[in-house]
Coordinates of C-alpha atoms and ligand atoms in Angstrom, one line a residue:
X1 CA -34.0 -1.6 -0.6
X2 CA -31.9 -1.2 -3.4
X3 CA -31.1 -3.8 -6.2
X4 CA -27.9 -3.6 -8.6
X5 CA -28.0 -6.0 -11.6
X6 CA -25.4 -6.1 -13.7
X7 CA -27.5 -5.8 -16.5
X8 CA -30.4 -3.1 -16.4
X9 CA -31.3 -0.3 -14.5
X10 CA -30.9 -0.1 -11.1
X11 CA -34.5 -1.3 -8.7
X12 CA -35.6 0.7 -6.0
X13 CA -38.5 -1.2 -3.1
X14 CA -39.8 1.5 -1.3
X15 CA -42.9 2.7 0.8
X16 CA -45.3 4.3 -1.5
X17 CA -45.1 8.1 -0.2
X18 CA -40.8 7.7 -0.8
X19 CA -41.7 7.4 -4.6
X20 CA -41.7 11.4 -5.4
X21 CA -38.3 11.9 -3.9
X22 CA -36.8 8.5 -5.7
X23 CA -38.1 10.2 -9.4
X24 CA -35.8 13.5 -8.0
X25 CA -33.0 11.5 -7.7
X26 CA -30.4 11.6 -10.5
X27 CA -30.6 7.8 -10.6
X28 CA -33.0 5.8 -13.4
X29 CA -34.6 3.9 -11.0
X30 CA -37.4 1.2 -11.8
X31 CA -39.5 1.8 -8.9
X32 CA -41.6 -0.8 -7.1
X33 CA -43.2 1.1 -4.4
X34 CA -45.9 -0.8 -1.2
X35 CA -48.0 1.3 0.8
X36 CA -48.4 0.8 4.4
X37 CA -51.3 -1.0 4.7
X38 CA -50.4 -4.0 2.1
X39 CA -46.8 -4.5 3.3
X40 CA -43.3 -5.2 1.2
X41 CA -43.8 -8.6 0.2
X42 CA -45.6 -7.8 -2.9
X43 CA -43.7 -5.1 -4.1
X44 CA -40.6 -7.7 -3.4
X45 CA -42.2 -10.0 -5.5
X46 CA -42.9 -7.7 -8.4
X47 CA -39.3 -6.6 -8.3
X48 CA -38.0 -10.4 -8.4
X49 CA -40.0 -11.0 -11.4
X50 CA -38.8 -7.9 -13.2
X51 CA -35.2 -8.1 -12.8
X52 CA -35.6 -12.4 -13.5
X53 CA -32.1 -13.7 -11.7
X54 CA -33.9 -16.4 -9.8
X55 CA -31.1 -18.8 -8.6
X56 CA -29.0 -16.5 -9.2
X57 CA -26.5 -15.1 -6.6
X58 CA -27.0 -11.8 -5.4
X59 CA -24.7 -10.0 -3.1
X60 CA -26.0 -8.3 0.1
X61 CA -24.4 -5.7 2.8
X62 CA -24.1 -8.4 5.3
X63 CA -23.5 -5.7 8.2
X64 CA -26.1 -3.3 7.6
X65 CA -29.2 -5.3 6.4
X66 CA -32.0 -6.0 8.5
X67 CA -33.5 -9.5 8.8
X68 CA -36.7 -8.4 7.6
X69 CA -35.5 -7.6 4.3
X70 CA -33.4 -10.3 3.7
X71 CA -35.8 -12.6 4.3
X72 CA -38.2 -11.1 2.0
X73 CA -35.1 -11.2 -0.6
X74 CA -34.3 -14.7 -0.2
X75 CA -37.4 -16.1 -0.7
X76 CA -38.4 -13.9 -3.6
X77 CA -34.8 -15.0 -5.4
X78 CA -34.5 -18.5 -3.8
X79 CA -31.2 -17.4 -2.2
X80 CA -30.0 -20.3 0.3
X81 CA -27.3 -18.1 2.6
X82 CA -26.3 -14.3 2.5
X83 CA -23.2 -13.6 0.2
X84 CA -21.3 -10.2 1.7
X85 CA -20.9 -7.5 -0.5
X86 CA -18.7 -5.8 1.4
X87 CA -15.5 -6.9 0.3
X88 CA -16.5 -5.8 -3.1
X89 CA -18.0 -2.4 -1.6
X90 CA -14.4 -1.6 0.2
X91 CA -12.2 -2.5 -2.9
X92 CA -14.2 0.4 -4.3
X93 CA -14.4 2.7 -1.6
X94 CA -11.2 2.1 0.5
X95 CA -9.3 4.2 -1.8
X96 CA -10.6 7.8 -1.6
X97 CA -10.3 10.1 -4.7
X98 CA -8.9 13.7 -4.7
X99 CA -12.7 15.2 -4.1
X100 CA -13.2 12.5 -1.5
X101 CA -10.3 13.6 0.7
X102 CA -11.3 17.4 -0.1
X103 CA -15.0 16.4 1.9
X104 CA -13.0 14.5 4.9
X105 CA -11.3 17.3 5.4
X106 CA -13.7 19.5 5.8
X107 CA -15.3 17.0 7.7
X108 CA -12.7 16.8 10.1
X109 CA -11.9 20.8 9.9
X110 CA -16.2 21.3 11.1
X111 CA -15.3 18.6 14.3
X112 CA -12.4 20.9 15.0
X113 CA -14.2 24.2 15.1
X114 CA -16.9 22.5 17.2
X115 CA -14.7 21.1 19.6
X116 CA -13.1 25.0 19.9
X117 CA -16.9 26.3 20.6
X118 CA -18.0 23.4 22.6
X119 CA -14.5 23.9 24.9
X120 CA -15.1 27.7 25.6
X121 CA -18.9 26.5 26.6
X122 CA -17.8 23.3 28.9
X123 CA -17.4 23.7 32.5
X124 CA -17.2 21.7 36.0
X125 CA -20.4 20.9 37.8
X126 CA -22.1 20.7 34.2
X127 CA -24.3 17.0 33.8
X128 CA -22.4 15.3 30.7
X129 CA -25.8 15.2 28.7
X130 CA -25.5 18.9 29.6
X131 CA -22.1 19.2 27.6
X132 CA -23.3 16.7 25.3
X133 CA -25.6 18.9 23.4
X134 CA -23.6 21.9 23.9
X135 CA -21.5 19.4 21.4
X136 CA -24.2 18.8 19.3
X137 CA -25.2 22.8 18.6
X138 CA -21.7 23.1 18.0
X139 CA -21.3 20.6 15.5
X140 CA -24.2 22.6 13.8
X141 CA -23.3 25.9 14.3
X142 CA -19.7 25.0 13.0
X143 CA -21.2 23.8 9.6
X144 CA -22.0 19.8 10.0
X145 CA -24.5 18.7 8.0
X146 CA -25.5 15.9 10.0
X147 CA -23.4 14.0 13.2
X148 CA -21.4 10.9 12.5
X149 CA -23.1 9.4 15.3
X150 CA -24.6 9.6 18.7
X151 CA -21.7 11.8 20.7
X152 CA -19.9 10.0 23.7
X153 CA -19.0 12.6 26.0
X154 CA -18.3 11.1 29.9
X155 CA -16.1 12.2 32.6
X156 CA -14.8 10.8 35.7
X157 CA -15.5 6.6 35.7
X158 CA -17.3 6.5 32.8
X159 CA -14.4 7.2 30.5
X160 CA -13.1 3.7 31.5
X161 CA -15.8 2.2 29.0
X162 CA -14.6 3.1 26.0
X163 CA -18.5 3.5 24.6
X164 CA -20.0 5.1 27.5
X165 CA -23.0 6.4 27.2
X166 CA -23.6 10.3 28.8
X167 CA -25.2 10.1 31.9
X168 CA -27.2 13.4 34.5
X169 CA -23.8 12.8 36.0
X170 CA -22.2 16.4 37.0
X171 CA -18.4 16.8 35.2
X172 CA -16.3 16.7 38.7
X173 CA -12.8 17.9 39.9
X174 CA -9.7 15.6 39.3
X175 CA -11.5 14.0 36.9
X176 CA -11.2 13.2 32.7
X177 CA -13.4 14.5 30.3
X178 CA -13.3 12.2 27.0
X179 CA -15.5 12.8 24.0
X180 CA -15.5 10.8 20.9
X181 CA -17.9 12.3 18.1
X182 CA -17.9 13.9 14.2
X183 CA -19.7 14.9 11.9
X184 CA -20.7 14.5 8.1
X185 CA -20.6 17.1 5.7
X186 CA -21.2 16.2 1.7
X187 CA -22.1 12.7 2.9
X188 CA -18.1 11.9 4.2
X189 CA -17.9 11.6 7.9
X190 CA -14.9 12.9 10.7
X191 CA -14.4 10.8 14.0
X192 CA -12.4 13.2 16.2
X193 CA -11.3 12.1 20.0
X194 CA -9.1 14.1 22.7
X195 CA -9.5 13.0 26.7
X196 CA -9.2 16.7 29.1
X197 CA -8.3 17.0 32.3
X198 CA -11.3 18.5 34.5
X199 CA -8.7 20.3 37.7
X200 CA -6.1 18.9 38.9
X201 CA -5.4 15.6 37.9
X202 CA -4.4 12.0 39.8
X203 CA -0.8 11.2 38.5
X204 CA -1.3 8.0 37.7
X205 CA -4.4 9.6 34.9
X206 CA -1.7 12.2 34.0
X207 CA 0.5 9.2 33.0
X208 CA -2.2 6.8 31.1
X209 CA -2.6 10.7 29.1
X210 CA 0.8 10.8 28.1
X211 CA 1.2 7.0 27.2
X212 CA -1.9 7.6 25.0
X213 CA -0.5 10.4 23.6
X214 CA 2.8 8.7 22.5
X215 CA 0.8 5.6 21.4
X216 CA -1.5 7.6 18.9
X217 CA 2.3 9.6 17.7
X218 CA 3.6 5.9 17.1
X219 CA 0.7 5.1 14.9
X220 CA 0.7 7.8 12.8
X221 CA 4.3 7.9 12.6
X222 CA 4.0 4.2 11.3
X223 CA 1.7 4.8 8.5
X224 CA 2.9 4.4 4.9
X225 CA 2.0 2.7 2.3
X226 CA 3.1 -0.7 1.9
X227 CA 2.9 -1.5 4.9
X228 CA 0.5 -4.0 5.9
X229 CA -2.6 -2.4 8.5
X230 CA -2.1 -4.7 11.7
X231 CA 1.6 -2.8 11.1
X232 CA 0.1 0.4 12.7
X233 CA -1.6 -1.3 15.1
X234 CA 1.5 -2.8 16.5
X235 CA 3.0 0.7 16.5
X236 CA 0.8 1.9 18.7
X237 CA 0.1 -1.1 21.2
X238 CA 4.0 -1.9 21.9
X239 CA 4.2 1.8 23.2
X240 CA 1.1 0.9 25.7
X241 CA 2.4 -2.6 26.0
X242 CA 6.2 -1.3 27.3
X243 CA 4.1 0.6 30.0
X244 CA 2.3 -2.0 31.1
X245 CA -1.0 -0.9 30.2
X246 CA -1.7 -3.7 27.7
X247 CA -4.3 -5.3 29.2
X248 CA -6.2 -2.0 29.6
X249 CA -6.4 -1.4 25.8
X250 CA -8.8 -3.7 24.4
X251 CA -9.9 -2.4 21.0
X252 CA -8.1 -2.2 17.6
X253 CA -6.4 0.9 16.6
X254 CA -8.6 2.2 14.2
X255 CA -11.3 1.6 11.5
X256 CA -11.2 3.0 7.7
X257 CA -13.5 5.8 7.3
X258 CA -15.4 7.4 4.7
X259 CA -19.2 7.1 3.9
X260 CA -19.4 5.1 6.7
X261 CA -17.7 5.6 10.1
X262 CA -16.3 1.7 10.2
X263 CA -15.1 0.3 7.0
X264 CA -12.4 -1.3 5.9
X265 CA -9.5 -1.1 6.2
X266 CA -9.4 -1.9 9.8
X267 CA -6.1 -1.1 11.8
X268 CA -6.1 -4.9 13.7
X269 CA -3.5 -7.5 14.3
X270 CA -3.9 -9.8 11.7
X271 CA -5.3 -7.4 8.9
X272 CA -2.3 -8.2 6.3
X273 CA -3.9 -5.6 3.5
X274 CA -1.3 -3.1 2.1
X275 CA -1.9 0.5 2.9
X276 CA -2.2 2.7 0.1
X277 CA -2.2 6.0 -0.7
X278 CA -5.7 7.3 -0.7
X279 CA -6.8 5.5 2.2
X280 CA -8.0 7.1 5.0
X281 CA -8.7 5.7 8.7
X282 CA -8.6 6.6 12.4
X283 CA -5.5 6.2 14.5
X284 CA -7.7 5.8 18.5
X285 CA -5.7 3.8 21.0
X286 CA -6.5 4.1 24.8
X287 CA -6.2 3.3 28.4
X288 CA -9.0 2.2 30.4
X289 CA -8.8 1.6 33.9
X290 CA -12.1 0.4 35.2
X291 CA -13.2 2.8 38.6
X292 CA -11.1 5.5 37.7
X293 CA -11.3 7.0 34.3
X294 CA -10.0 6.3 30.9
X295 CA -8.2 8.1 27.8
X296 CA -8.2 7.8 23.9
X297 CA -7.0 10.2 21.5
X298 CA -8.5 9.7 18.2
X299 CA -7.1 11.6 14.5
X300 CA -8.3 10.4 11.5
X301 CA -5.2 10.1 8.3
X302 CA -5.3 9.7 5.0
X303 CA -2.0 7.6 3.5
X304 CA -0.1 10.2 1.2
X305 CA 2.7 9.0 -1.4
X306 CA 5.4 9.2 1.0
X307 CA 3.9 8.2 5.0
X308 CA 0.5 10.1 6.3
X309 CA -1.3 13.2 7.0
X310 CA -3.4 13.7 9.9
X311 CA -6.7 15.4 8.4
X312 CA -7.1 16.0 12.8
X313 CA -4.6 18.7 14.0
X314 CA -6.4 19.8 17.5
X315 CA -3.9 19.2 20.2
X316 CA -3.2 16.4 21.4
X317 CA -1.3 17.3 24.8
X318 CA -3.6 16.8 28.4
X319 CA -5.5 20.5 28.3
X320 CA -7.0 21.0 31.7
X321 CA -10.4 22.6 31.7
X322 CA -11.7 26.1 33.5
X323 CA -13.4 25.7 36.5
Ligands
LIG1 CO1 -13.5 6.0 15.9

């Protein structure tokens, strides 16, 4: 765990055999290392004592921090309740400079050319944890340094839950193939979604598709700075609202992205903050209808001086697979 006071270097509490790495590290860290066998609590106590804010408030990341930590914090510094940091983390990070936007888009630029691999590789009759790590030695073999996350790739029903998990299920005929993944490279991350048709396709799927399609158009369309977030949001769900689908899209539009693959600012109803250029999010709406299959088409966009530019450029029309 890392500590930040304002005054003083920076404190780093971490298992003993982490300590040679931490002195690497271009950071001036005062380290307070534990070994296995005695536990953090020590080391916690040592740090506490040495950085002397008792009382004190100190401000934790609320959404990533495990329980076992905080406690250990908030007994060492007397700290009644948790404080969030993260509103003071994403007036920092939501605005992306110049070499920031130069890593998400090569981020997004290694998804593409591993979607291009993975789709010459992808056929019918293959299981979708099959195709699923056909993705993943793409996403390698295309230049990620690591993968934004665990890769949702599902076809048939399972693309009605829009965080499926791939199953020993066998791609079928008439069915949609949807997969959501990215990857980081220099620590910035891409989130990159397009839904294919596997044969010959239901109309009714073809339709959901092509709503989809002019839903995620809407949204990027809408984005420009000054413009409040919950703005693109509405873009994009009045075009799936008009068609009736409403009901069938139950997520927000899109999350900021970055370090992190949700951060602010989120693309929701009711998220008044100002776009601005700089910023950079995901644009993801979809149609899910339960039994029969579902689609999103996720880009990610960075807010320019003038509207937006989609750092994703794969196409977005219904491609139907080779049998
Ligand atoms: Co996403």
């Amino acid at each position: 765990m890392a500590l930040f006071p304002l005054d003083g270097d920076p404190v780093l509490i971490l298992p003993a055999f982490e300590v040679e790495k931490a002195r690497q590290a271009p950071i001036p860290w005062r380290l307070f290392p534990y070994t296995d066998e005695e536990g953090p609590a020590r080391a916690f106590q040592a740090a506490a004592e040495a950085i002397g804010r008792r009382g004190r408030p100190i401000a934790v990341e609320t959404l990533g921090m495990r329980v076992l930590e905080w406690s250990l914090l908030a007994h060492v510094f007397s700290l009644p309740e948790p404080i969030a940091a993260e509103p003071l983390l994403a007036r920092l990070r939501m605005v992306k400079g110049p070499d920031e936007i130069a890593a998400m888009r090569r981020a997004a630029a290694v998804a593409e050319e591993a979607l291009r691999i993975w789709l010459s590789q992808v056929r019918m009759g293959m299981t979708e944890q099959e195709a699923t790590r056909r993705l993943i030695q793409a996403c390698f073999a295309a230049g990620a340094d690591a993968l934004a996350f665990e890769p949702i790739v599902v076809a048939g029903p399972n693309t009605a839950l829009p965080h499926a998990t791939p199953t020993d299920r066998p791609i079928g005929a008439g069915e949609l193939l949807l997969v959501d993944f990215g990857v980081m490279v220099e620590g910035y991350v891409s989130d990159l979604t397009r839904t294919f048709a596997v044969g010959e396709l239901d109309p009714e799927l073809q339709q959901i598709h092509e709503r989809v399609q002019e839903a995620n158009a809407a949204g990027r369309a809408a984005v420009r700075p000054g413009i409040p977030a919950e703005a693109v949001d509405r873009a994009a769900r009045s075009v799936i609202e008009a068609a009736g689908y409403g009901p069938y899209f139950p997520h927000r539009t899109g999350h900021g992205l970055g370090l992190e693959v949700h951060e602010p600012p989120y693309i929701v109803a009711g998220n008044t903050e100002l776009l601005q250029p700089g910023m950079t999010f995901t644009i993801e709406p979809g149609i899910y209808l339960p039994g029969k299959g579902g689609v999103r088409i996720e880009d990610d966009v960075v807010v320019t001086e003038s509207g937006a530019e989609s750092l994703t450029t794969f196409p977005r029309e219904l491609m139907r697979l080779g049998e």
